[in-house]
JSON list of C-alpha atoms in Angstrom, two decimals:
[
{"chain": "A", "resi": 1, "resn": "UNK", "atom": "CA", "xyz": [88.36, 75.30, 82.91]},
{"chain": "A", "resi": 2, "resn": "UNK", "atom": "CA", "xyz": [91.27, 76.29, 85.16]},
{"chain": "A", "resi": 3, "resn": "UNK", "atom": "CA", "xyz": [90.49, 77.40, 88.84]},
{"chain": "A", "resi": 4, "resn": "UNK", "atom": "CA", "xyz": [92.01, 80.09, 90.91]},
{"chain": "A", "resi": 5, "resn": "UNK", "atom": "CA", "xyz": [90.17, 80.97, 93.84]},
{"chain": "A", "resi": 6, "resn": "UNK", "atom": "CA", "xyz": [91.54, 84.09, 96.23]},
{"chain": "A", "resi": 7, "resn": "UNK", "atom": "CA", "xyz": [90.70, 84.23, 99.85]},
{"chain": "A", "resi": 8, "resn": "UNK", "atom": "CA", "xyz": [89.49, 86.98, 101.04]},
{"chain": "A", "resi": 9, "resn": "UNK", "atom": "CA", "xyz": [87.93, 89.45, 98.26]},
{"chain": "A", "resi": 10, "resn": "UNK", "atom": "CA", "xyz": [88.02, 92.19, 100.63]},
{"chain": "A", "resi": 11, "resn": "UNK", "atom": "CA", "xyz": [90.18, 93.06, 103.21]},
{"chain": "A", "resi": 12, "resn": "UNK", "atom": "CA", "xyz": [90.69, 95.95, 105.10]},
{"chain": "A", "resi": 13, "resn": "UNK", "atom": "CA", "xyz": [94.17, 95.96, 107.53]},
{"chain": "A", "resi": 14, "resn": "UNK", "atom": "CA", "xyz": [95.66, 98.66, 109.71]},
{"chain": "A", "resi": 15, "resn": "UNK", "atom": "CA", "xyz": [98.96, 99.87, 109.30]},
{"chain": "A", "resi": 16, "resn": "UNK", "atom": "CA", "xyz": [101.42, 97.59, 110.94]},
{"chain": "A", "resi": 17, "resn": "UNK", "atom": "CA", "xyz": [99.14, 95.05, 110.89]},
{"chain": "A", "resi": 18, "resn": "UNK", "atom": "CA", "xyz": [100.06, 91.47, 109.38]},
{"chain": "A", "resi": 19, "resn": "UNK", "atom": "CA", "xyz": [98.05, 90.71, 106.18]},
{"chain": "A", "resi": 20, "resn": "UNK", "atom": "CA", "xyz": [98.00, 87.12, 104.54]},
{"chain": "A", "resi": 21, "resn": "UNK", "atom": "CA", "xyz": [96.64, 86.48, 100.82]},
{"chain": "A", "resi": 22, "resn": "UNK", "atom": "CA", "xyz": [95.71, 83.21, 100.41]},
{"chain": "A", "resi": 23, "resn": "UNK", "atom": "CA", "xyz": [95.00, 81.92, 97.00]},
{"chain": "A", "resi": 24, "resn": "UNK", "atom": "CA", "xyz": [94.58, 78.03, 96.19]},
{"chain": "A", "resi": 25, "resn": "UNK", "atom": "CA", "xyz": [94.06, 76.06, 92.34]},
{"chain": "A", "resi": 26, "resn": "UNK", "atom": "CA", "xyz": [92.77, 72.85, 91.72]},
{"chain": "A", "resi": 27, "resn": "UNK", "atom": "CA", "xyz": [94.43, 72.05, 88.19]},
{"chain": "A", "resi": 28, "resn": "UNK", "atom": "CA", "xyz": [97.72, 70.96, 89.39]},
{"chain": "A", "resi": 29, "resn": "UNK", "atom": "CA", "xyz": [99.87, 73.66, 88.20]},
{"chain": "A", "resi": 30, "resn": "UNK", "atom": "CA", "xyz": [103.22, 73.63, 88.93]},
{"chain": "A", "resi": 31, "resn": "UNK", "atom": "CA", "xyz": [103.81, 77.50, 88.58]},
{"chain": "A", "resi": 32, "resn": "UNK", "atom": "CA", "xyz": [101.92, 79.95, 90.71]},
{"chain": "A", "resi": 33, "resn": "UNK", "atom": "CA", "xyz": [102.41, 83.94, 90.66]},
{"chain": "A", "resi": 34, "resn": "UNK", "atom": "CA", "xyz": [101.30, 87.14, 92.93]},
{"chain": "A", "resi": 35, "resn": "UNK", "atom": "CA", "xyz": [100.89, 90.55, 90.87]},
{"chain": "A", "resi": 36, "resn": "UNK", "atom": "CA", "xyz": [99.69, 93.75, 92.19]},
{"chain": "A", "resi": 37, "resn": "UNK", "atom": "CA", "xyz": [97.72, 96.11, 89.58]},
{"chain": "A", "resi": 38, "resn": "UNK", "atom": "CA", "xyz": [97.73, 99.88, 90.47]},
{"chain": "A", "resi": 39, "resn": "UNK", "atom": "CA", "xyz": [96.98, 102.47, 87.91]},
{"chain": "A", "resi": 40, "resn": "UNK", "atom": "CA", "xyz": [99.10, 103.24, 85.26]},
{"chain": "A", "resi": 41, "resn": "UNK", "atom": "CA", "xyz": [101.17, 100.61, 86.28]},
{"chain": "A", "resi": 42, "resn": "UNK", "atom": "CA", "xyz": [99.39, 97.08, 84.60]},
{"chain": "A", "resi": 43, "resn": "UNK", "atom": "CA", "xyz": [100.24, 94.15, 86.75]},
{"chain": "A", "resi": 44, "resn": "UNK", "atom": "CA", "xyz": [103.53, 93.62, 88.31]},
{"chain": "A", "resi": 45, "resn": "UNK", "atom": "CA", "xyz": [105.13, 90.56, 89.84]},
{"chain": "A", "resi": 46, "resn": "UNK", "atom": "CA", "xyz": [105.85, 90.36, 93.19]},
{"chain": "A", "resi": 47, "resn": "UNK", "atom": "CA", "xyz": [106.47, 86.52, 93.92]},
{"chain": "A", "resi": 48, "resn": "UNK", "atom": "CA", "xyz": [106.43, 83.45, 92.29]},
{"chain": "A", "resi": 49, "resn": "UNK", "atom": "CA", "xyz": [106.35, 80.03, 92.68]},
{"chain": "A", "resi": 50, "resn": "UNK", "atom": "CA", "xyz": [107.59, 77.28, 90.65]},
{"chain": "A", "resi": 51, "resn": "UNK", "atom": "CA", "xyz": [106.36, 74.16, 92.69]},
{"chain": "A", "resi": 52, "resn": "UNK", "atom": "CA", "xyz": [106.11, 73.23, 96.39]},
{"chain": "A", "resi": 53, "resn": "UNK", "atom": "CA", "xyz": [108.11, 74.86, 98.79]},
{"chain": "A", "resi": 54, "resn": "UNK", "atom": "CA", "xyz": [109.90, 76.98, 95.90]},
{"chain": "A", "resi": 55, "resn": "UNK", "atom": "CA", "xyz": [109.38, 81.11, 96.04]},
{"chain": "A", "resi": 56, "resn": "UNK", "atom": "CA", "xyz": [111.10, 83.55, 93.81]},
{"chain": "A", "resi": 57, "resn": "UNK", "atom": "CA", "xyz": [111.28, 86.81, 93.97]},
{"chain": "A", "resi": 58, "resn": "UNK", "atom": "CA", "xyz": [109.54, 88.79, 91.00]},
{"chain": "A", "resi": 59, "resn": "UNK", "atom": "CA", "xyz": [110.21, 92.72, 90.30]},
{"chain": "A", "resi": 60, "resn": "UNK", "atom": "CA", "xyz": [108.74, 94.36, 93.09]},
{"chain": "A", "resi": 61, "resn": "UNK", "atom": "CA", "xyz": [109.16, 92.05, 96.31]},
{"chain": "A", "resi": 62, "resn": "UNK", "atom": "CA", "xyz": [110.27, 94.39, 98.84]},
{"chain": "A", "resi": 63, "resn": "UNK", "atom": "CA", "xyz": [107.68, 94.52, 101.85]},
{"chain": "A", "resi": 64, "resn": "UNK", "atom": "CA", "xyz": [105.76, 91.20, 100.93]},
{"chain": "A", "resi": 65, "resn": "UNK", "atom": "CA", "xyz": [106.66, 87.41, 101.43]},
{"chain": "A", "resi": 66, "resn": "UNK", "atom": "CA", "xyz": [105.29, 84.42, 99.91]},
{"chain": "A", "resi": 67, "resn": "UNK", "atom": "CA", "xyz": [104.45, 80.63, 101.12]},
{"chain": "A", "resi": 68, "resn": "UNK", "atom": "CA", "xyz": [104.22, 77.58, 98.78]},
{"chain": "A", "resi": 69, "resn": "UNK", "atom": "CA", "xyz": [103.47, 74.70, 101.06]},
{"chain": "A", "resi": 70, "resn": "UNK", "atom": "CA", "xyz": [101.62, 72.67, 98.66]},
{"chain": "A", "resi": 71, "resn": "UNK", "atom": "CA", "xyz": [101.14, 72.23, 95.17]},
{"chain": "A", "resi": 72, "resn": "UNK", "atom": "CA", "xyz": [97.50, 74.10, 95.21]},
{"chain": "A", "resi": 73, "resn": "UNK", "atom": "CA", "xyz": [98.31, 77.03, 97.94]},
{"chain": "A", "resi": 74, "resn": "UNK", "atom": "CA", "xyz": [100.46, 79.86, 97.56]},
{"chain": "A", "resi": 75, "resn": "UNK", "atom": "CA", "xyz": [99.92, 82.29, 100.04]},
{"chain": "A", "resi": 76, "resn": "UNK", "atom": "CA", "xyz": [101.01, 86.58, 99.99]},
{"chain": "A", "resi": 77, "resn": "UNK", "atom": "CA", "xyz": [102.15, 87.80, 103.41]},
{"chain": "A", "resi": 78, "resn": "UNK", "atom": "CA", "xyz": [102.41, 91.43, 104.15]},
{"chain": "A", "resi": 79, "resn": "UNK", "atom": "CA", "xyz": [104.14, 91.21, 107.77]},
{"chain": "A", "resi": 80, "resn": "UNK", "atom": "CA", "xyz": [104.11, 95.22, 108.20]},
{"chain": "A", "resi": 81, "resn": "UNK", "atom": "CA", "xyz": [101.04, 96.61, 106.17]},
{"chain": "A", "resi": 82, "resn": "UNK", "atom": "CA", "xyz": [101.64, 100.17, 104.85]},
{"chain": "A", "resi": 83, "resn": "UNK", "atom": "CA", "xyz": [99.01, 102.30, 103.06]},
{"chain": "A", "resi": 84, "resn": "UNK", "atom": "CA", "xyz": [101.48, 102.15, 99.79]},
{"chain": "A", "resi": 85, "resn": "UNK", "atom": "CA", "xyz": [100.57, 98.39, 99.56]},
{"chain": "A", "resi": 86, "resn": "UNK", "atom": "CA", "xyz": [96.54, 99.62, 99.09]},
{"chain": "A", "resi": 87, "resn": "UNK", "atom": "CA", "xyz": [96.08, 98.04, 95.69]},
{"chain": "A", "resi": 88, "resn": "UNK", "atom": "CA", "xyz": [94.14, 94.82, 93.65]},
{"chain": "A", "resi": 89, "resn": "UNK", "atom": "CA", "xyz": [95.90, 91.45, 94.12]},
{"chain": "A", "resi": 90, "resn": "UNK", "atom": "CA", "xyz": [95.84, 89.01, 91.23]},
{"chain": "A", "resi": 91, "resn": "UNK", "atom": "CA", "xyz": [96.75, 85.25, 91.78]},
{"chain": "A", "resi": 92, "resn": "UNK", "atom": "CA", "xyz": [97.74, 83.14, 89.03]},
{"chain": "A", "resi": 93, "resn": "UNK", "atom": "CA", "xyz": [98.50, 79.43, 88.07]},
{"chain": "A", "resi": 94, "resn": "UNK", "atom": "CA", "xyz": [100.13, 77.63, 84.85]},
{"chain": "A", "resi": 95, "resn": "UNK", "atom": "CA", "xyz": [101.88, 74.66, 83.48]},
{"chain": "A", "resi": 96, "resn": "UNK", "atom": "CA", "xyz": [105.73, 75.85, 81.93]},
{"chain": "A", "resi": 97, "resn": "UNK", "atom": "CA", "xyz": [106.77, 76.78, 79.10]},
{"chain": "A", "resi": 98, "resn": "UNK", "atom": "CA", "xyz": [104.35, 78.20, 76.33]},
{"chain": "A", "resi": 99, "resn": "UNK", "atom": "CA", "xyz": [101.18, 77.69, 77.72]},
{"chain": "A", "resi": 100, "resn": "UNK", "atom": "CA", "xyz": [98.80, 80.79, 79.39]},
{"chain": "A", "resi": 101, "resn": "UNK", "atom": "CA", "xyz": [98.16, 81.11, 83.32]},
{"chain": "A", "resi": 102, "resn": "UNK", "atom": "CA", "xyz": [94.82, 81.56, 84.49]},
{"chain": "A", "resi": 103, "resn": "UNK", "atom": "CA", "xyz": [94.04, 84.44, 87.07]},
{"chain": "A", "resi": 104, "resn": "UNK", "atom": "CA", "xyz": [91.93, 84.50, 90.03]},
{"chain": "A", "resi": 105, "resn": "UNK", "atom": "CA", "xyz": [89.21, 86.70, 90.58]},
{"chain": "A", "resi": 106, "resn": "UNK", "atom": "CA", "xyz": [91.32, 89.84, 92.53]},
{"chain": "A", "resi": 107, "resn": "UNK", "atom": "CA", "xyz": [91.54, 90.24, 96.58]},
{"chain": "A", "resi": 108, "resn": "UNK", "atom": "CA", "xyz": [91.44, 94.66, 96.44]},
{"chain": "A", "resi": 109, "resn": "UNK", "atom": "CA", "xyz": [93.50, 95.33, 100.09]},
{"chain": "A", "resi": 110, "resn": "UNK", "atom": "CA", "xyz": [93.00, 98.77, 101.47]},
{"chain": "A", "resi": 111, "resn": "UNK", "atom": "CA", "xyz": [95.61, 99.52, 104.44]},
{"chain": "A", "resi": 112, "resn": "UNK", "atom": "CA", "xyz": [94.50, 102.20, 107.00]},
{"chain": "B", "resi": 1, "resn": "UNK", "atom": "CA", "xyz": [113.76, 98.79, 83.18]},
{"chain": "B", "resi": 2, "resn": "UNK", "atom": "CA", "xyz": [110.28, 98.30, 82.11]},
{"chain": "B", "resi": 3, "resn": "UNK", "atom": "CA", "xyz": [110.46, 94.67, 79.91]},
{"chain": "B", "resi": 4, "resn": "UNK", "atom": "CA", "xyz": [107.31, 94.97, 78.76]},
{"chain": "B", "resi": 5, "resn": "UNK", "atom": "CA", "xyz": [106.03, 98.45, 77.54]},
{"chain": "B", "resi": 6, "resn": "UNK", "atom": "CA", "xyz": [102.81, 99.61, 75.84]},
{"chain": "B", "resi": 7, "resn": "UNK", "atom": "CA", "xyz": [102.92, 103.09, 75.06]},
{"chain": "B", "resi": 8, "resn": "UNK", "atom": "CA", "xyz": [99.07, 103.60, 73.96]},
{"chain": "B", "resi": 9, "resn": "UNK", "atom": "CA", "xyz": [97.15, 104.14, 77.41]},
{"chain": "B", "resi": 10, "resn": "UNK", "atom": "CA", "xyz": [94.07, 104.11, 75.66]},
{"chain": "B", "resi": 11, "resn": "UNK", "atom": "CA", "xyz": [92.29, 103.94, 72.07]},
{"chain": "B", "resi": 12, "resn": "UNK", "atom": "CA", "xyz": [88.68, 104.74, 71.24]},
{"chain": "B", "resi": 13, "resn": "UNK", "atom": "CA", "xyz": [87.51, 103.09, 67.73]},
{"chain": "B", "resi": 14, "resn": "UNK", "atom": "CA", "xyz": [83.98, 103.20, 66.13]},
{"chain": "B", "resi": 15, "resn": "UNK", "atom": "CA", "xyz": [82.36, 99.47, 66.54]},
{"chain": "B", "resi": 16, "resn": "UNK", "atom": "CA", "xyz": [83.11, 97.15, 63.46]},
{"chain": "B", "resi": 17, "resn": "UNK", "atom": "CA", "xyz": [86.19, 98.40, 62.58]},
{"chain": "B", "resi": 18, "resn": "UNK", "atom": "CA", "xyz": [89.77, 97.57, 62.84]},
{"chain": "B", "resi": 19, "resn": "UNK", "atom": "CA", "xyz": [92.45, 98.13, 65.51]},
{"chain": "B", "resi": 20, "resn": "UNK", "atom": "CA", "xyz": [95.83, 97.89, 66.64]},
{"chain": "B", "resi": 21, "resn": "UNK", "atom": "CA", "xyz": [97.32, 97.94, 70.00]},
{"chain": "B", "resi": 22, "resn": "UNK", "atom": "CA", "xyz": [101.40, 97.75, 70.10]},
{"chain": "B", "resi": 23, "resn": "UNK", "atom": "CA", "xyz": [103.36, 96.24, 72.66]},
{"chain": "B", "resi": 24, "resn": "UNK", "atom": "CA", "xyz": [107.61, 96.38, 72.78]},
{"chain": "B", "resi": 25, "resn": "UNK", "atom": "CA", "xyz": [109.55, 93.91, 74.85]},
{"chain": "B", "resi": 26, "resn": "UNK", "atom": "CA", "xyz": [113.08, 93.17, 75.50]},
{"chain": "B", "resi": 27, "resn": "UNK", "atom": "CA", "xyz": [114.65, 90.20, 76.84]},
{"chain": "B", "resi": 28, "resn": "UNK", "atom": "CA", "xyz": [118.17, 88.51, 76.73]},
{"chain": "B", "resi": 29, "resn": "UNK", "atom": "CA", "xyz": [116.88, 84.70, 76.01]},
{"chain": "B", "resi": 30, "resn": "UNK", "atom": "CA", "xyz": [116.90, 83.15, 73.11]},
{"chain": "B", "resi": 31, "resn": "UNK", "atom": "CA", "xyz": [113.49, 81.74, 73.45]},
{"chain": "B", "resi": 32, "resn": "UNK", "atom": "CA", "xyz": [110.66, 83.26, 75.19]},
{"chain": "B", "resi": 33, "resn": "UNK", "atom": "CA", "xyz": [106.35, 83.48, 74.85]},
{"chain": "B", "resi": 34, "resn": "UNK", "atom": "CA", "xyz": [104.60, 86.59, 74.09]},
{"chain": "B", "resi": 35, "resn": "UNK", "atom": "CA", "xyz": [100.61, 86.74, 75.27]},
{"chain": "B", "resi": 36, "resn": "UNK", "atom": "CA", "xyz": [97.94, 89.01, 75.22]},
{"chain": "B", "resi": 37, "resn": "UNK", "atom": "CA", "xyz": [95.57, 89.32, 77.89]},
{"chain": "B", "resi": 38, "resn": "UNK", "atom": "CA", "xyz": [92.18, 90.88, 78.43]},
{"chain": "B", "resi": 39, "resn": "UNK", "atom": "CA", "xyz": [90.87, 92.32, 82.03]},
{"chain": "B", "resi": 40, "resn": "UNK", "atom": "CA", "xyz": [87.15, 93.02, 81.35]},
{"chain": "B", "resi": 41, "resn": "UNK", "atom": "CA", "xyz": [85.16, 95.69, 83.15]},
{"chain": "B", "resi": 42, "resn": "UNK", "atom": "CA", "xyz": [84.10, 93.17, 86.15]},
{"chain": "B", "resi": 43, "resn": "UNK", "atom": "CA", "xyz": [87.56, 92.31, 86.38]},
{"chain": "B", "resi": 44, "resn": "UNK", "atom": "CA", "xyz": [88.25, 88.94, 85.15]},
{"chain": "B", "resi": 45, "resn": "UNK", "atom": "CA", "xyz": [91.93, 88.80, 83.45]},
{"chain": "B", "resi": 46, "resn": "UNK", "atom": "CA", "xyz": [91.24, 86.05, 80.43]},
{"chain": "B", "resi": 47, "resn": "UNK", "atom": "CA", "xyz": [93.68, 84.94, 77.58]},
{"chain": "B", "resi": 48, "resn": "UNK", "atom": "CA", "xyz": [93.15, 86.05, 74.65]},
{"chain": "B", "resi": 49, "resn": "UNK", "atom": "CA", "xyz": [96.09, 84.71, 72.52]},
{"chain": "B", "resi": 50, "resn": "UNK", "atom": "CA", "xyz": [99.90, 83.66, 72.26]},
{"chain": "B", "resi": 51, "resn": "UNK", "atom": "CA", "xyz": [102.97, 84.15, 70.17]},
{"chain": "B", "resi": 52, "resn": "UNK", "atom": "CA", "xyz": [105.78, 81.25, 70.77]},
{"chain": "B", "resi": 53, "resn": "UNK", "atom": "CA", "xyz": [109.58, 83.47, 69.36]},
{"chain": "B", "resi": 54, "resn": "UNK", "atom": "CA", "xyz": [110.31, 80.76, 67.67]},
{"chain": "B", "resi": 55, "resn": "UNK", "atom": "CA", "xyz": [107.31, 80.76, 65.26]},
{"chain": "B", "resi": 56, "resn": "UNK", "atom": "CA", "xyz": [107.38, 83.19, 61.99]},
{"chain": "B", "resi": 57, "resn": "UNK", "atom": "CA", "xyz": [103.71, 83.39, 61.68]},
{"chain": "B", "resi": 58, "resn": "UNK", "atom": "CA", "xyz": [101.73, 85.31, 63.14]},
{"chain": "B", "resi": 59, "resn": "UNK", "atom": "CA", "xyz": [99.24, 83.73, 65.54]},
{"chain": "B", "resi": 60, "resn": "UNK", "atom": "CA", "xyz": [95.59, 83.90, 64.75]},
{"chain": "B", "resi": 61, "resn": "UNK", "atom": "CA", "xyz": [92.31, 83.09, 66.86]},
{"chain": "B", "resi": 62, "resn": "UNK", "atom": "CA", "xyz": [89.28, 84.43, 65.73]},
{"chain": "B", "resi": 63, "resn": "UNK", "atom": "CA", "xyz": [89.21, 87.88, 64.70]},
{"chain": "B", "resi": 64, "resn": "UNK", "atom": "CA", "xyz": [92.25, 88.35, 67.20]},
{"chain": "B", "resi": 65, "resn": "UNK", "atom": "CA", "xyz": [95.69, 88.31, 65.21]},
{"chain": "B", "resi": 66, "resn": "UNK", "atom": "CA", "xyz": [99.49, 89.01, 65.44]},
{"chain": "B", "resi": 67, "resn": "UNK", "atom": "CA", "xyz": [102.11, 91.43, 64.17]},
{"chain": "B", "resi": 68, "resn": "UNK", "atom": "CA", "xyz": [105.07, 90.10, 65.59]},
{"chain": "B", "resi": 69, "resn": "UNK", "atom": "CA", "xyz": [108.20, 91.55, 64.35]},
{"chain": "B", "resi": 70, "resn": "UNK", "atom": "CA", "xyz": [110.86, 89.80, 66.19]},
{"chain": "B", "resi": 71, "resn": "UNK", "atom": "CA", "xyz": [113.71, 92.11, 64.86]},
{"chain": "B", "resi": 72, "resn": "UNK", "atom": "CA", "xyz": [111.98, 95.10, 66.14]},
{"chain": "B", "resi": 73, "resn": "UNK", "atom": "CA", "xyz": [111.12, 93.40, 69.81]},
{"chain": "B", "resi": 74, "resn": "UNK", "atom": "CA", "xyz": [107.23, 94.02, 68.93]},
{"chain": "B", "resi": 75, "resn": "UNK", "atom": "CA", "xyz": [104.40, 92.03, 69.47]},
{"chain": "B", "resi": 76, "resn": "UNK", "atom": "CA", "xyz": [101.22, 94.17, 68.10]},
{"chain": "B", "resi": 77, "resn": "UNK", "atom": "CA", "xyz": [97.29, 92.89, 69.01]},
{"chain": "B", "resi": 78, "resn": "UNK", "atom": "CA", "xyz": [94.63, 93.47, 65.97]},
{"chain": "B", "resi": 79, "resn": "UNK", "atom": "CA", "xyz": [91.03, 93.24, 66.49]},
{"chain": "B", "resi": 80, "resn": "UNK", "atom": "CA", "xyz": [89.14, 93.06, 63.38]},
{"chain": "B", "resi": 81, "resn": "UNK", "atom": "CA", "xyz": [85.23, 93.85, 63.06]},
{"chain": "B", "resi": 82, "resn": "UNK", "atom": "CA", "xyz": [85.66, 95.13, 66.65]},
{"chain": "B", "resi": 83, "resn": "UNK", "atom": "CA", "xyz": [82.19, 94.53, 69.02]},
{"chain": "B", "resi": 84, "resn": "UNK", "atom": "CA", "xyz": [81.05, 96.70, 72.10]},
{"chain": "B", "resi": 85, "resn": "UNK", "atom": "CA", "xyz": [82.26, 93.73, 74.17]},
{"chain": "B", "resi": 86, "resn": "UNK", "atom": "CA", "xyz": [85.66, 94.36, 72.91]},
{"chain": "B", "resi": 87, "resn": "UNK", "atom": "CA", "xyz": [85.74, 97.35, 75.04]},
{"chain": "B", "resi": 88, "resn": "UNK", "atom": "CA", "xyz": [88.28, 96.77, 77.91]},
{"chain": "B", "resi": 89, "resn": "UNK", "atom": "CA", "xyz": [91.65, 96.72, 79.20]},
{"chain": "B", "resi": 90, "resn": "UNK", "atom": "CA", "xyz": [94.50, 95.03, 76.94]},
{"chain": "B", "resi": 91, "resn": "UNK", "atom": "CA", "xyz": [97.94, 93.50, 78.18]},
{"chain": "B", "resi": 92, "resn": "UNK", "atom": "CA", "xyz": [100.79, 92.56, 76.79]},
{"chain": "B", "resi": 93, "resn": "UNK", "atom": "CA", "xyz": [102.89, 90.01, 78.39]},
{"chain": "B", "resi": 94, "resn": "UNK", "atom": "CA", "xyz": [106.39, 87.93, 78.15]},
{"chain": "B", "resi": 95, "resn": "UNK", "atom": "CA", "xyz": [107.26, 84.47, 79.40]},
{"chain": "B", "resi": 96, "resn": "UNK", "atom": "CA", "xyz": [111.22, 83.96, 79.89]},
{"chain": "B", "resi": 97, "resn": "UNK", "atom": "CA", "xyz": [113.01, 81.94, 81.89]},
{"chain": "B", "resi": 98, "resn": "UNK", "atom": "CA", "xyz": [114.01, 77.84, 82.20]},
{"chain": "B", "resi": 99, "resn": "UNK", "atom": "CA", "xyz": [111.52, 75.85, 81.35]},
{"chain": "B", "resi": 100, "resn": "UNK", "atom": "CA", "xyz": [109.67, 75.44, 84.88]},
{"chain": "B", "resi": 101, "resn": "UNK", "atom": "CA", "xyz": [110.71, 78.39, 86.23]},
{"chain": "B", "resi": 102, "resn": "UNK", "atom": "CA", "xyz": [109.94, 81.68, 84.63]},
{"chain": "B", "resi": 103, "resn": "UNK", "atom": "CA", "xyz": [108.75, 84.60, 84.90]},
{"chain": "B", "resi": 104, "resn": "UNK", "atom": "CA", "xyz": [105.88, 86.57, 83.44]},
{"chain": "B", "resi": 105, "resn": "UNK", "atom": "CA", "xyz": [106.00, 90.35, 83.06]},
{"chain": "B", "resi": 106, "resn": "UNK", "atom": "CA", "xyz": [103.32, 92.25, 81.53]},
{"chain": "B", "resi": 107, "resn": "UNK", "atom": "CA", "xyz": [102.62, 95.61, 80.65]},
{"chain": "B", "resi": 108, "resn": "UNK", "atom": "CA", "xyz": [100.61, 98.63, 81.43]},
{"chain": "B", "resi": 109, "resn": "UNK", "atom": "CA", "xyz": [98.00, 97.88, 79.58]},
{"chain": "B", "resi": 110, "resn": "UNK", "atom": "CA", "xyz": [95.65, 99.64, 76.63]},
{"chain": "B", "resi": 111, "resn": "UNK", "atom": "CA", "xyz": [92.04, 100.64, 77.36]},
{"chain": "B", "resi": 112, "resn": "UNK", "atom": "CA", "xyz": [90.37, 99.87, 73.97]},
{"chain": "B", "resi": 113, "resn": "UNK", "atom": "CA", "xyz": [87.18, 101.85, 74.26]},
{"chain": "B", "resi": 114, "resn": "UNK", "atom": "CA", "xyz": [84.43, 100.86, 71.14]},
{"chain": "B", "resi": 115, "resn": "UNK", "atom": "CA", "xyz": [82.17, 102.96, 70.37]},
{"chain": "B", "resi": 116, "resn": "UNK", "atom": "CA", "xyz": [78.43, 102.11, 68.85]}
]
């Protein structure tokens, strides 16, 4: 069974503040993504990852960066948190093409 | 432009029977992966099953199935002898893009409510 762990669960940040995301997989997948789920809007893409140092930029990137140092970490950075960016982060993992990702567990940030 | 769009934002059913939750997608490649996804009430976003465009028939696992209709851009779930577990959230989502590099968009999502 696939593994996606996110680091923290919980986090609470203060506006302005610098937030980092962390999540890490053990099933060496080459693709890694970062989603946000807010109601009424599902989960959207914010960064992705198609190996080591690769990040792309998925629909909704503005206000967030994203680190791929390694084939296992891909890291979220919020370098100026605003309250809009309170929401339920989702990491996920996969191999290409046709085959499904695997989702970590959720980090829910609330920015005060 | 939304690229993945399910217009149902939720469905109640009585348990055991049958239903359908529709998904429309639009995309420019020639090749692409349609999934459907499950986020359960703790949470947890599981798989649940997979269309390949390529493929005429409809994909089946368990009582999940398919009603892709490639023409139309639609990619409907069916749960047959629905359970109380069945009860949760329901996404829709594409896979386009060069191989090793693509994207995945996903929709809204359905709540599928079942009802004892």
């Amino acid at each position: 069974e696939a593994a996606v762990t996110q680091s923290p669960r919980n986090k609470v940040a203060v506006t302005g503040g610098k937030v980092t995301l962390s999540c890490n997989q053990t099933n060496n997948h080459n693709n890694m993504y970062w989603y946000r789920q807010d109601t009424g809007h599902g989960l959207r893409l914010i960064h992705y990852s198609y190996g080591a140092g690769s990040t792309e930029k998925g629909d909704i990137p503005d206000g967030y960066k994203a680190s791929r140092p390694s084939q296992e970490n891909f890291s979220l950075i919020l370098e100026l948190a605003t309250p809009s960016q309170t929401s339920v982060y989702f990491c996920a993992s996969g191999a290409p093409a046709n085959t499904e990702v695997f989702f970590g567990k959720g980090t829910r940030l609330t920015v005060v | 432009a939304q690229k993945v769009t399910q217009t149902q934002t939720s469905i109640s059913v009585m348990e055991k029977t049958t239903v359908t939750m529709d998904c429309v997608y639009e995309t420019q490649d020639s090749s692409y992966f349609l999934f459907w996804y499950k986020q359960t009430a703790s949470g947890e976003i599981v798989f649940l099953i997979r269309q390949d465009s390529y493929k005429k028939e409809n994909a089946t696992v368990g009582h999940y199935s398919l009603n892709f209709q490639k023409p139309k851009s639609s990619i409907g779930l069916i749960i047959t002898a629905t359970q109380i577990e069945d009860s949760a959230v329901y996404f829709c989502a594409m896979r386009e893009g060069h191989y090793g590099n693509e994207k995945i968009t996903f929709g809204a999502g359905t709540k599928l409510t079942i009802k004892p």
